[in-house]
Coordinates of C-alpha atoms (C1' of nucleotides) and ligand atoms in Angstrom, one line a residue:
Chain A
X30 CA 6.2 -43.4 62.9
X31 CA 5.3 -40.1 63.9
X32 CA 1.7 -39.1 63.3
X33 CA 1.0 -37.2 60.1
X34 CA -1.1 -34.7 59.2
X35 CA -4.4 -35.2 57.4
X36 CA -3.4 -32.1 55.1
X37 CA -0.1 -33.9 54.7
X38 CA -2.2 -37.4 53.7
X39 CA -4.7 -35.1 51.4
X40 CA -1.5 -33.4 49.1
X41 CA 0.1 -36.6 49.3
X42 CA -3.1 -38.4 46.9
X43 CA -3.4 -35.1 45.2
X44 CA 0.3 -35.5 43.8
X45 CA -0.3 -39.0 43.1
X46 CA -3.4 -38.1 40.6
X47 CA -1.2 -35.8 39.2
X48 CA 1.8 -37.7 39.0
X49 CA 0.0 -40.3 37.4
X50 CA -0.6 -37.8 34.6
X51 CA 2.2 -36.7 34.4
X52 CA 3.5 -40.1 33.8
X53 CA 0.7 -40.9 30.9
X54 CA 2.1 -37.7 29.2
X55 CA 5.6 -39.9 28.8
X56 CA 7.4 -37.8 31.6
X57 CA 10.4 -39.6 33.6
X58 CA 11.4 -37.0 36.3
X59 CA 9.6 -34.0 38.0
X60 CA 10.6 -31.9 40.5
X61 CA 8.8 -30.6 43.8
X62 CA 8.4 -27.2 41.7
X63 CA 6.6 -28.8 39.2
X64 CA 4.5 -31.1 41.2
X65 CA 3.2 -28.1 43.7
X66 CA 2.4 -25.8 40.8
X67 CA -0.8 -28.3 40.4
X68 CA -2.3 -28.1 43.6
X69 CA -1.3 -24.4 44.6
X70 CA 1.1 -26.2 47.4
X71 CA 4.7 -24.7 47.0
X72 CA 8.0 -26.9 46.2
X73 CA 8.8 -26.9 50.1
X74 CA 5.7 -28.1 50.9
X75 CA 5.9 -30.6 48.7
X76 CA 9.3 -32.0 49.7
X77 CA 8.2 -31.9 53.8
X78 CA 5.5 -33.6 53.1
X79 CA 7.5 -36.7 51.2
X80 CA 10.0 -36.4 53.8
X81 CA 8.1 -37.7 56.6
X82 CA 8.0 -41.1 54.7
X83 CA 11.5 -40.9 53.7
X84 CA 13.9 -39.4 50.8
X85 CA 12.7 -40.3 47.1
X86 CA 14.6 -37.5 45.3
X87 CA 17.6 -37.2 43.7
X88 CA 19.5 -34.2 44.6
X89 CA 20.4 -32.0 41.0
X90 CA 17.6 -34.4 38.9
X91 CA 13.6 -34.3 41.2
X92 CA 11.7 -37.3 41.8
X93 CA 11.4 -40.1 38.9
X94 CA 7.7 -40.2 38.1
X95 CA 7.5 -43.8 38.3
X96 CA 9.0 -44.8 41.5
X97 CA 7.3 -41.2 43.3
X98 CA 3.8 -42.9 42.0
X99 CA 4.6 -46.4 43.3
X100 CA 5.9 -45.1 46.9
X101 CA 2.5 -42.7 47.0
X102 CA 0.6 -45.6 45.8
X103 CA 2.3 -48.0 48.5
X104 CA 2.0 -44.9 51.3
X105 CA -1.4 -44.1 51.0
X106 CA -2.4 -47.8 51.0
X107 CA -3.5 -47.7 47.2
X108 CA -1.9 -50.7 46.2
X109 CA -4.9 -53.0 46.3
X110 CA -8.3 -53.4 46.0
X111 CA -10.8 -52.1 49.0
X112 CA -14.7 -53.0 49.3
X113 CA -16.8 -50.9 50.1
X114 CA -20.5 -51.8 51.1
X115 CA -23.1 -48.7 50.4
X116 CA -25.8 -48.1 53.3
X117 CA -28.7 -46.2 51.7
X118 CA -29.7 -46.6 47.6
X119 CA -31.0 -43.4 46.9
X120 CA -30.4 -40.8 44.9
X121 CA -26.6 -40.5 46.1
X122 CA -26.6 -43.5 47.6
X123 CA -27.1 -44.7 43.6
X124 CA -25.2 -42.0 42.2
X125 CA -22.1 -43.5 44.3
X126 CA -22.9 -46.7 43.2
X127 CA -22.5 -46.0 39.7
X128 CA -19.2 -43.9 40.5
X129 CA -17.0 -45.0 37.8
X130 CA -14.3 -43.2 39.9
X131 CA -14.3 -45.3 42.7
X132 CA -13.5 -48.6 41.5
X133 CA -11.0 -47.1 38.9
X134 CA -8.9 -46.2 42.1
X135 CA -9.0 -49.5 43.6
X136 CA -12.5 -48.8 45.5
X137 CA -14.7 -52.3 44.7
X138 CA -18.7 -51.4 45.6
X139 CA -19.5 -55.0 46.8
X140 CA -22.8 -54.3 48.0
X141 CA -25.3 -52.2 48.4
X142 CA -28.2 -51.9 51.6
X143 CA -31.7 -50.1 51.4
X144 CA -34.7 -50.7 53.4
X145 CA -37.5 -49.7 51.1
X146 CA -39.0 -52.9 49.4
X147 CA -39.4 -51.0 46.1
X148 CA -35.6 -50.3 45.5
X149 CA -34.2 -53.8 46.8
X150 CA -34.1 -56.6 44.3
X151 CA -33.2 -53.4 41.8
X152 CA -29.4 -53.3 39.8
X153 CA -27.0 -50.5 40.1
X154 CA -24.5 -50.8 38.3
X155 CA -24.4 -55.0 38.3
X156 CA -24.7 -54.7 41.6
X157 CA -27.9 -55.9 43.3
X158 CA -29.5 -53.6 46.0
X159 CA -30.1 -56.0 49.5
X160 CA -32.3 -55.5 52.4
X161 CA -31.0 -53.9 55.1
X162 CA -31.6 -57.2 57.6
X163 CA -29.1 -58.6 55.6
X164 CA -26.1 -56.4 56.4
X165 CA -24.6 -58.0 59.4
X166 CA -24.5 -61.3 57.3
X167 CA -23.2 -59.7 54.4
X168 CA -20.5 -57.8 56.1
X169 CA -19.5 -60.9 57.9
X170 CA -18.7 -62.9 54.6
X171 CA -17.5 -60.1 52.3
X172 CA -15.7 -58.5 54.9
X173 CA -15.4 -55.1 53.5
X174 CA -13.5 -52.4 54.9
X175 CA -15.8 -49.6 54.3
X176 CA -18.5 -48.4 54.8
X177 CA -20.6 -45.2 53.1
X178 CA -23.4 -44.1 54.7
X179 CA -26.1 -42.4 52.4
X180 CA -29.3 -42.7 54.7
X181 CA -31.6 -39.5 56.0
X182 CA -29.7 -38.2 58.8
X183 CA -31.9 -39.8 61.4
X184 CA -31.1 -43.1 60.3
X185 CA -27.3 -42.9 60.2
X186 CA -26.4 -43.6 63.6
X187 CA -27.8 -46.8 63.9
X188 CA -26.3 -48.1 61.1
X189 CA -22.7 -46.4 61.6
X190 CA -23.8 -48.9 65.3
X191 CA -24.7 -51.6 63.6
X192 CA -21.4 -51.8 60.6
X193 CA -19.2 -51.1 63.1
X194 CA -20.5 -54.1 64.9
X195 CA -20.1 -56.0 62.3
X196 CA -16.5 -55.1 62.4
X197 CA -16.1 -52.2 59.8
X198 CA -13.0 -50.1 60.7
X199 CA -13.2 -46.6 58.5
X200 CA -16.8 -45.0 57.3
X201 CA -17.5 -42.0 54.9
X202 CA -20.5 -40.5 55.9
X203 CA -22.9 -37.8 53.6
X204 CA -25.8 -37.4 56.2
X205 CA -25.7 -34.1 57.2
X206 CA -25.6 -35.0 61.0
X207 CA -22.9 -35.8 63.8
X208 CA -22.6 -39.7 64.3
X209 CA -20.3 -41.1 67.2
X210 CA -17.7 -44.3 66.6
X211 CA -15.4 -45.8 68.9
X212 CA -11.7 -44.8 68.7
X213 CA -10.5 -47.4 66.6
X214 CA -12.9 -46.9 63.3
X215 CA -11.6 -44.0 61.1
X216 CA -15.2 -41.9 60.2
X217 CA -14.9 -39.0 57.6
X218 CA -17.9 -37.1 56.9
X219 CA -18.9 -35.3 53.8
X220 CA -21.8 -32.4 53.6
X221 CA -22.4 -30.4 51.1
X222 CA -25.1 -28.2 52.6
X223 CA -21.8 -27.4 54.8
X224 CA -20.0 -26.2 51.7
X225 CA -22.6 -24.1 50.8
X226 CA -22.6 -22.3 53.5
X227 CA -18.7 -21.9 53.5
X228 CA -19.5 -20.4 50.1
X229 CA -22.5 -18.2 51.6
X230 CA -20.1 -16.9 53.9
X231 CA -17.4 -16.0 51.4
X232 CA -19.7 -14.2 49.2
X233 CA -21.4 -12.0 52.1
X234 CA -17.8 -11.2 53.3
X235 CA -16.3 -10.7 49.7
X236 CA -14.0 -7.4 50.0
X237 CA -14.3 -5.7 46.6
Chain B
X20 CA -12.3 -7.1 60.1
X21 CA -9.7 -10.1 60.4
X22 CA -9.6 -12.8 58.2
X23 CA -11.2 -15.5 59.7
X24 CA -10.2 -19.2 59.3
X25 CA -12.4 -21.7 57.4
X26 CA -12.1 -24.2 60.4
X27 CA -14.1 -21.4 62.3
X28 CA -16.3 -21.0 60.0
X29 CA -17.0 -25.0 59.4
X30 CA -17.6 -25.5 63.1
X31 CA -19.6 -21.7 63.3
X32 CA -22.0 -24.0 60.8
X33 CA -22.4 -26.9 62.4
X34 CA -23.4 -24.4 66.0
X35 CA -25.9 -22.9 64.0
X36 CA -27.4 -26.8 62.8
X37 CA -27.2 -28.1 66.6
X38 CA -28.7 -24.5 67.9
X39 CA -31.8 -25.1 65.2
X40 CA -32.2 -28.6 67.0
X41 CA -31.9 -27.5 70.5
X42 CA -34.5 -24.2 69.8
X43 CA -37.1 -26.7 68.3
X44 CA -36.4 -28.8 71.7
X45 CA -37.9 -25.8 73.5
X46 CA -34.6 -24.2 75.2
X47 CA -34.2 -20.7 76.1
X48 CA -30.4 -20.7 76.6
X49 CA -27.2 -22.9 76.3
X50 CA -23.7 -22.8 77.3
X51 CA -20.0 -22.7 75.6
X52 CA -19.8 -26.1 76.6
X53 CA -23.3 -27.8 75.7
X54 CA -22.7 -26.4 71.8
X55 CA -19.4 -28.0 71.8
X56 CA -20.0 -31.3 73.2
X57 CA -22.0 -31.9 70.1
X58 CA -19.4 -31.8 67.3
X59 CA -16.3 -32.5 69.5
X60 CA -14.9 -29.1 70.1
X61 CA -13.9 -27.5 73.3
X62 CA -16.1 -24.7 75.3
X63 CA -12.9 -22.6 74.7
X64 CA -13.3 -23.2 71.0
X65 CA -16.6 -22.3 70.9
X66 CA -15.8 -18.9 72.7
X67 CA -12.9 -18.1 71.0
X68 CA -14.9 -19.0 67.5
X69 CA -17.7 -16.6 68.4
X70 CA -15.1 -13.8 69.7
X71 CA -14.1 -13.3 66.2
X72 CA -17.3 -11.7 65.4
X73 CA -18.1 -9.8 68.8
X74 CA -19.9 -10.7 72.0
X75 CA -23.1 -12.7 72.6
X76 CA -23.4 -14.0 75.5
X77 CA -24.2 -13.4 78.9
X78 CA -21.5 -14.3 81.4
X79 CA -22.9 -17.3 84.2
X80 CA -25.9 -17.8 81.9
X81 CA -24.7 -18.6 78.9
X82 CA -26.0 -17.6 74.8
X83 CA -29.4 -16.9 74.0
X84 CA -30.7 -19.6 71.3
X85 CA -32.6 -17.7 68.9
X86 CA -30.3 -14.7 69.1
X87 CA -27.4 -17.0 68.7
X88 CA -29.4 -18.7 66.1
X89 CA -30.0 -15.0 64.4
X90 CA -26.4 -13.8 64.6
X91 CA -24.7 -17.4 63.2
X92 CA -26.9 -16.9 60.4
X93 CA -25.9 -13.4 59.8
X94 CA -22.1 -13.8 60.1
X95 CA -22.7 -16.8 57.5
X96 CA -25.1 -15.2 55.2
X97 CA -28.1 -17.4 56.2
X98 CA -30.3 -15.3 56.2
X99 CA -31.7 -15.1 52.5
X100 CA -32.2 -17.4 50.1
X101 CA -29.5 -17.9 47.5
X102 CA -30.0 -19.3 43.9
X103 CA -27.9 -22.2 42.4
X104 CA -27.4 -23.6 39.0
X105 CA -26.4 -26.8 38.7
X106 CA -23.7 -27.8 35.8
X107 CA -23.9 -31.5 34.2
X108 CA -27.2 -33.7 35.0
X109 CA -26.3 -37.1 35.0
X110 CA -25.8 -39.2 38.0
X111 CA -24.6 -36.9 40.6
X112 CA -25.6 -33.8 39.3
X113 CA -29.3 -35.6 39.3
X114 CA -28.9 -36.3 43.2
X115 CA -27.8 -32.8 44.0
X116 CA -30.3 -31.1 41.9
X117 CA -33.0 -33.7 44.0
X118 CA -31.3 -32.8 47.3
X119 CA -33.8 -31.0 49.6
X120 CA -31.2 -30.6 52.5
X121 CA -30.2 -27.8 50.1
X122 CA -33.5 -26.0 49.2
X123 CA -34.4 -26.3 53.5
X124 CA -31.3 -24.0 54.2
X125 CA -31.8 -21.5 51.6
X126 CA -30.2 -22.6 48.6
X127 CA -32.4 -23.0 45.2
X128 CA -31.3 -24.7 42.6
X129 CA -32.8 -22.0 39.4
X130 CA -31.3 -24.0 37.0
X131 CA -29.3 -27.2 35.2
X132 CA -27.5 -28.0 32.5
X133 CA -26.4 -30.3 30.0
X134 CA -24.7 -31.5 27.0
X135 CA -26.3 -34.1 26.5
X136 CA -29.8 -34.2 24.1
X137 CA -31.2 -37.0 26.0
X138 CA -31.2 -35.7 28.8
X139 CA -32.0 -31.7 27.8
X140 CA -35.6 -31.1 28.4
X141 CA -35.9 -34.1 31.2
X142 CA -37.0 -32.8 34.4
X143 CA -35.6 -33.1 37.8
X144 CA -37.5 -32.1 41.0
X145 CA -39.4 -29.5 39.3
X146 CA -36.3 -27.9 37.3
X147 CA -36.4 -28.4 33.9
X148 CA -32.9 -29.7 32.5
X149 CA -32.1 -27.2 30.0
X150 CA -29.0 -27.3 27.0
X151 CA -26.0 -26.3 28.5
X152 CA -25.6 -23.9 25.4
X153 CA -28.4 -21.7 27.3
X154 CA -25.9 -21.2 30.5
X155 CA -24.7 -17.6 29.6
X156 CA -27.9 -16.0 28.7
X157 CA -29.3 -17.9 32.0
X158 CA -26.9 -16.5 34.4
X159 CA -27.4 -13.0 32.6
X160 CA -31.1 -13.8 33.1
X161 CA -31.4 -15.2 36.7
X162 CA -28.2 -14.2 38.1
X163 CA -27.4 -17.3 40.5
X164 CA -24.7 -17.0 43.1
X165 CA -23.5 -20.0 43.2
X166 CA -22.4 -22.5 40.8
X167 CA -22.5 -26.5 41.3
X168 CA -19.9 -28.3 38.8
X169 CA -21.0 -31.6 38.2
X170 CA -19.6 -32.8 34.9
X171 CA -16.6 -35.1 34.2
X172 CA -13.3 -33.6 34.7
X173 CA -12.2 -33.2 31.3
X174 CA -14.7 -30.7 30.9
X175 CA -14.8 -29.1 34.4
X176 CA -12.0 -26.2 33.5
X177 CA -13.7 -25.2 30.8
X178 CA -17.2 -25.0 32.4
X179 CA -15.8 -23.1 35.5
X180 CA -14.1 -20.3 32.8
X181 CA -17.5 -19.9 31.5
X182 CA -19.8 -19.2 34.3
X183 CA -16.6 -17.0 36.0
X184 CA -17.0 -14.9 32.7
X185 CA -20.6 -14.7 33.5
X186 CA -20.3 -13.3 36.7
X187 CA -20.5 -16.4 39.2
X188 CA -18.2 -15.6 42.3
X189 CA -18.9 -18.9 44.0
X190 CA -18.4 -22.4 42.6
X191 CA -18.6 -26.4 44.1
X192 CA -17.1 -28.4 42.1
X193 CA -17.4 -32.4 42.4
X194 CA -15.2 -33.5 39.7
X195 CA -11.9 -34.8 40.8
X196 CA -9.5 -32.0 39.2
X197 CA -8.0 -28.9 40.1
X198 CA -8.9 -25.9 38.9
X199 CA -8.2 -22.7 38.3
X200 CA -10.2 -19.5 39.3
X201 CA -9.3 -15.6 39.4
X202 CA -8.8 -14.5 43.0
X203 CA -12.1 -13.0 43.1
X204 CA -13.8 -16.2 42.7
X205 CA -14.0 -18.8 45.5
X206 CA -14.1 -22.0 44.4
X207 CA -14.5 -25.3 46.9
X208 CA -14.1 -28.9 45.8
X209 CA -15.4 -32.2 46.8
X210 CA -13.4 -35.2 46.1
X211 CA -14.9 -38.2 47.1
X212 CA -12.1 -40.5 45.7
X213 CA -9.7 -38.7 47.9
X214 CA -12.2 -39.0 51.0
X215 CA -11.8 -42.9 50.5
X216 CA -7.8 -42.5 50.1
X217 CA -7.8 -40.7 53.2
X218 CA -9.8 -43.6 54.7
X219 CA -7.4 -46.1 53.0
X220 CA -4.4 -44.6 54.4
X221 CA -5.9 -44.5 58.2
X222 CA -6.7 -48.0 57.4
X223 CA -3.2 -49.5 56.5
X224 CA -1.5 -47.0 59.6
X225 CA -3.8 -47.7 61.8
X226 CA -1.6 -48.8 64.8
X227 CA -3.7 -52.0 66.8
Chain C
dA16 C1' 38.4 -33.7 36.8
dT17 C1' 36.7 -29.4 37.3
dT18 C1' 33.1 -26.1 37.1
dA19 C1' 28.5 -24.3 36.8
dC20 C1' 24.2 -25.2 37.7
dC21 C1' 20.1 -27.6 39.8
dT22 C1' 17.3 -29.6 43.2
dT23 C1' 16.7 -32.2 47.3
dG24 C1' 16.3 -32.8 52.4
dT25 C1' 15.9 -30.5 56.6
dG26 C1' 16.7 -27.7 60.8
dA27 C1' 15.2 -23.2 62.2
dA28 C1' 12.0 -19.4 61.9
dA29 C1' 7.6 -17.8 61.1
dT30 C1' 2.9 -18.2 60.9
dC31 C1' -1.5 -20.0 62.2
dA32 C1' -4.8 -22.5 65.3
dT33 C1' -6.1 -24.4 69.7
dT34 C1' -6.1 -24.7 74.5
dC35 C1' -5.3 -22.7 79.0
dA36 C1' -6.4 -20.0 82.7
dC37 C1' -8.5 -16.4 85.0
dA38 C1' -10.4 -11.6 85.6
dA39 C1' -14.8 -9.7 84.8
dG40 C1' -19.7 -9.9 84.7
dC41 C1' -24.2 -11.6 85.5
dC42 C1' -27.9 -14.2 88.0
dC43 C1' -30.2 -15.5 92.0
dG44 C1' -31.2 -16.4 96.7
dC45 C1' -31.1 -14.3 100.9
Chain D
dG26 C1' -27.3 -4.9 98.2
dC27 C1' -24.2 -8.8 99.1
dG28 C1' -22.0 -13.2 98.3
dG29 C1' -21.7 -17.7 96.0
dG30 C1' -21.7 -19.9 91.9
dC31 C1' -21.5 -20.0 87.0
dT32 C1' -20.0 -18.7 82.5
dT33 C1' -18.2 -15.5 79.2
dG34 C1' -14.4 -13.1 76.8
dT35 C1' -9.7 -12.9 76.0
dG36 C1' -4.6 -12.4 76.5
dA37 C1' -0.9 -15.6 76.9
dA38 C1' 1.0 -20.2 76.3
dT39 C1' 1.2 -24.1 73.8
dG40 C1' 1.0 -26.9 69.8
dA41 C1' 0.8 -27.7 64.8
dT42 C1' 1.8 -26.5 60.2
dT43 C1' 4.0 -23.9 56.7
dT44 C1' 7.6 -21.4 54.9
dC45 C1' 12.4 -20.1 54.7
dA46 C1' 17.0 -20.7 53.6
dC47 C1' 20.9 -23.2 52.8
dA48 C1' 24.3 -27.1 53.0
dA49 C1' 24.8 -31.3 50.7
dG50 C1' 24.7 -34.0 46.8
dG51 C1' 23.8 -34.9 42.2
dT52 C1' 24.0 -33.9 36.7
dA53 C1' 26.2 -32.5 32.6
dA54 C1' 29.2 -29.9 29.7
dT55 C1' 33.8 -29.0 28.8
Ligands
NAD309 N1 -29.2 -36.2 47.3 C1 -28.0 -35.6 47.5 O1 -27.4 -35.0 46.6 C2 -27.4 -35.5 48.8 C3 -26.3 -34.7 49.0 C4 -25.6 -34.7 50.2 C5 -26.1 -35.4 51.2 N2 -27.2 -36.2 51.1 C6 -27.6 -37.0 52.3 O2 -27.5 -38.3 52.0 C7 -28.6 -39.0 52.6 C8 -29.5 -39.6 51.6 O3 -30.0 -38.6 50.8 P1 -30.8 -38.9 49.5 O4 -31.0 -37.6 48.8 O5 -30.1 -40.1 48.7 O6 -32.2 -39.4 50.1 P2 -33.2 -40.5 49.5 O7 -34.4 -40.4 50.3 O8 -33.2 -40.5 48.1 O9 -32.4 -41.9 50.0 C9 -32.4 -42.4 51.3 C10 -32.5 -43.9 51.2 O10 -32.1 -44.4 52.4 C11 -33.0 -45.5 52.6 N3 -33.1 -45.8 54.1 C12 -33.8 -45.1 55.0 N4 -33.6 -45.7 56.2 C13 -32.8 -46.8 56.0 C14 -32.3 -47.8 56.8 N5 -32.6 -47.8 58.1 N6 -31.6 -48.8 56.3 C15 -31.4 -48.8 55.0 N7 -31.8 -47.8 54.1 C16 -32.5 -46.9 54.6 C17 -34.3 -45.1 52.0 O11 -35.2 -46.2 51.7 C18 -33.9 -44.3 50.8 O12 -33.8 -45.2 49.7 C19 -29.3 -38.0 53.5 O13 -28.8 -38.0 54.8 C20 -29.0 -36.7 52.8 O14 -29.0 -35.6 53.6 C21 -27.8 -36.3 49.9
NAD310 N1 -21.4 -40.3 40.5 C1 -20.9 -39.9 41.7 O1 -21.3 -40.4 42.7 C2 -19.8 -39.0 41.7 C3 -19.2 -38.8 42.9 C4 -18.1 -37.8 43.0 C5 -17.7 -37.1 41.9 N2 -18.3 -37.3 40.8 C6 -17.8 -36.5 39.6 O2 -18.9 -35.8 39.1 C7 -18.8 -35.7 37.7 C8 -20.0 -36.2 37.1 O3 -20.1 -37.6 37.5 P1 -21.3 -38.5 37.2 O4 -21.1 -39.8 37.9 O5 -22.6 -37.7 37.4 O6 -21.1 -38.7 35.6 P2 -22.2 -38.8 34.5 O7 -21.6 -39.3 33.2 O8 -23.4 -39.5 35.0 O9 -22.7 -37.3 34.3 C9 -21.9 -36.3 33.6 C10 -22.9 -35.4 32.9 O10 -22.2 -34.3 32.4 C11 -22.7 -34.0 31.1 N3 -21.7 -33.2 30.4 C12 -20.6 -33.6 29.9 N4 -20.0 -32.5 29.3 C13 -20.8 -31.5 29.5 C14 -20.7 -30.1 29.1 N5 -19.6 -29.6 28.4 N6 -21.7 -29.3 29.4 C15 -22.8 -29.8 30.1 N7 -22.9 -31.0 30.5 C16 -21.9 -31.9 30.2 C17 -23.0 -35.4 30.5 O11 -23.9 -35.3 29.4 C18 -23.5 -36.1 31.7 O12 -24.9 -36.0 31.8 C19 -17.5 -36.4 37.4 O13 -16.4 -35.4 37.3 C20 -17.3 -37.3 38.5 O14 -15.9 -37.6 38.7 C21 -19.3 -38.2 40.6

DNA sequence: ATTACCTTGTGAAATCATTCACAAGCCCGC
DNA sequence: GCGGGCTTGTGAATGATTTCACAAGGTAAT
């Protein structure tokens, strides 16, 4: 298949939350009208983007809710469970491991790494922070297929080294920092102080 | 001037983060090309980034550092400190308000709120959390730029209406909804949950 | 069954972003 | 002060994404 955008991939899950929604509210059809309202996309956008997977529609009648949800859900790889190991317990290392949101989209924390003696042996969540030393051993039995790296920003590289080592294929990063992984493992990176700034800049250059 | 895309201004931030780190390593100058190698852009990027905003370089030597440095943090509002209030204290809104990487590039959080009586009065990194009752007379009072949303998404809409009333132009929002803001506002959201659905998809296409 | 009305799926066009490629400019050594 | 060697700044070319616009296909009422 041809490769698709990452914009595509990101409106693609935000119709699915919505769609999902949509269906709690006792809906059976929308259309591509109705769907891009939500996310400021318009109804062409939202068609081009679900035709690059195929033809879900019917012509006269929109999408059923249903069937759009289960095709996303099937597309974006969101029909199963995914474990995720957390590298770094504190303070958003914990506050991801408490995320309600993660596992209620099929996101399973499964273990969670720190290398400070006074945080390991502590609960988050019913899940017990390890040592560090033990990640290699742990990734190797759990196998999970993600990784989030919450350590200071010096620290990340060798560990984004050592879990992809240890065979971990995609990694969502929140130090601030630039980390290197061979072709094959998927990284995403998430910094706030970057947003920030985005906002700095659209506040200095506001017109009005 | 033009309107300028956010990818440029993404990557104008992270020139300004490696220029910081390569000033404190002592250097006088660097090139188009040694700013990009760092975040995976091209030396044409780089120049055709910087071109948007005039000329500073010297052609067969390269930029000046610290007058790179200066002008980055001009173009991106860097240079001044700007004030932050932080909506919704509980586990992520804890981390964020704990978060030095913010207060080391300018941004001080003035303020946070919550709902909750338990928490009101607690105090996080030095800020006091007050009841999120006081967060029009605060913004009246202290007049933050910036907004952080950190509450659940049910209540995120109407949060966002009521600092926008109270003059916020600038909001980051962390709960996992749309929302709605006049034009004149800028609003930016982080979605962790779709990070890991981005991850997800690359993880059930990934061709090997 | 026909008609009126909707909405999809999709090439083609338009817009936006990146990369190319090279003239112009500057440094430095001689 | 001239020439060789580098690097910028920038139009033009390419590539990617979004929007347009409409034929094709479906619904539903009569
Ligand atoms: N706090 C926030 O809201 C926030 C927001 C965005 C990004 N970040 C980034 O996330 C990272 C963590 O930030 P934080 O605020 O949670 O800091 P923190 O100091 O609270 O937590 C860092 C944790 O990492 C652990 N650690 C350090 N080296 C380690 C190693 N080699 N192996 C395992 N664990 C190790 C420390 O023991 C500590 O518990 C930083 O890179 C920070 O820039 C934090
Ligand atoms: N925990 C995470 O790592 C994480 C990650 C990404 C996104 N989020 C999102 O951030 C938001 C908060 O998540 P959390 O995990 O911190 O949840 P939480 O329950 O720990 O915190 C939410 C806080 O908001 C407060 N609140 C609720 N309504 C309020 C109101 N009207 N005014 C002021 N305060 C109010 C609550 O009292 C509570 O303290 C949610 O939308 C969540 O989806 C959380």
């Amino acid at each position: 298949m041809k490769r698709i955008a990452e914009s595509t991939v990101r409106r693609l899950s935000a119709y699915l939350r919505f769609l999902e929604e949509f269906e709690a509210q006792g809906h059976q059809t929308i259309s591509s009208g109705e769907l891009a309202a939500q996310g400021g996309a318009t109804s062409a956008q939202v068609r081009k983007d679900l035709s690059f997977f195929g033809s879900f529609g019917k012509r006269g009648l929109g999408y059923s809710v249903s069937a759009l949800s289960s095709s996303l859900r099937e597309i974006l790889g969101l029909g199963r469970q995914w474990n995720v190991v957390i590298v770094g317990a504190g303070k958003i290392g914990a506050a991801l491991a408490q995320y309600e949101g993660f596992r209620a989209r099929g996101f399973n924390v499964v273990g969670v790494y720190d290398e400070d003696p006074a945080r390991v042996g502590g609960t988050l969540d019913g899940v017990v922070v390890r040592d560090q030393r033990e990640l290699e051993a742990d990734i190797a039995r759990l196998k999970p297929h993600i990784a989030l790296i919450a350590v200071p920003a010096e620290a990340a590289q060798a560990l984004v080294d050592r879990v992809v080592r240890s065979g971990i294929r995609a990694i969502l990063n929140f130090a601030p920092t630039p980390l290197m992984v061979p072709e094959k493992v998927t990284l995403r990176s998430v910094n706030m102080a970057l947003e920030l700034e985005i906002l700095s800049y659209a506040l200095v250059n506001a017109d009005d």
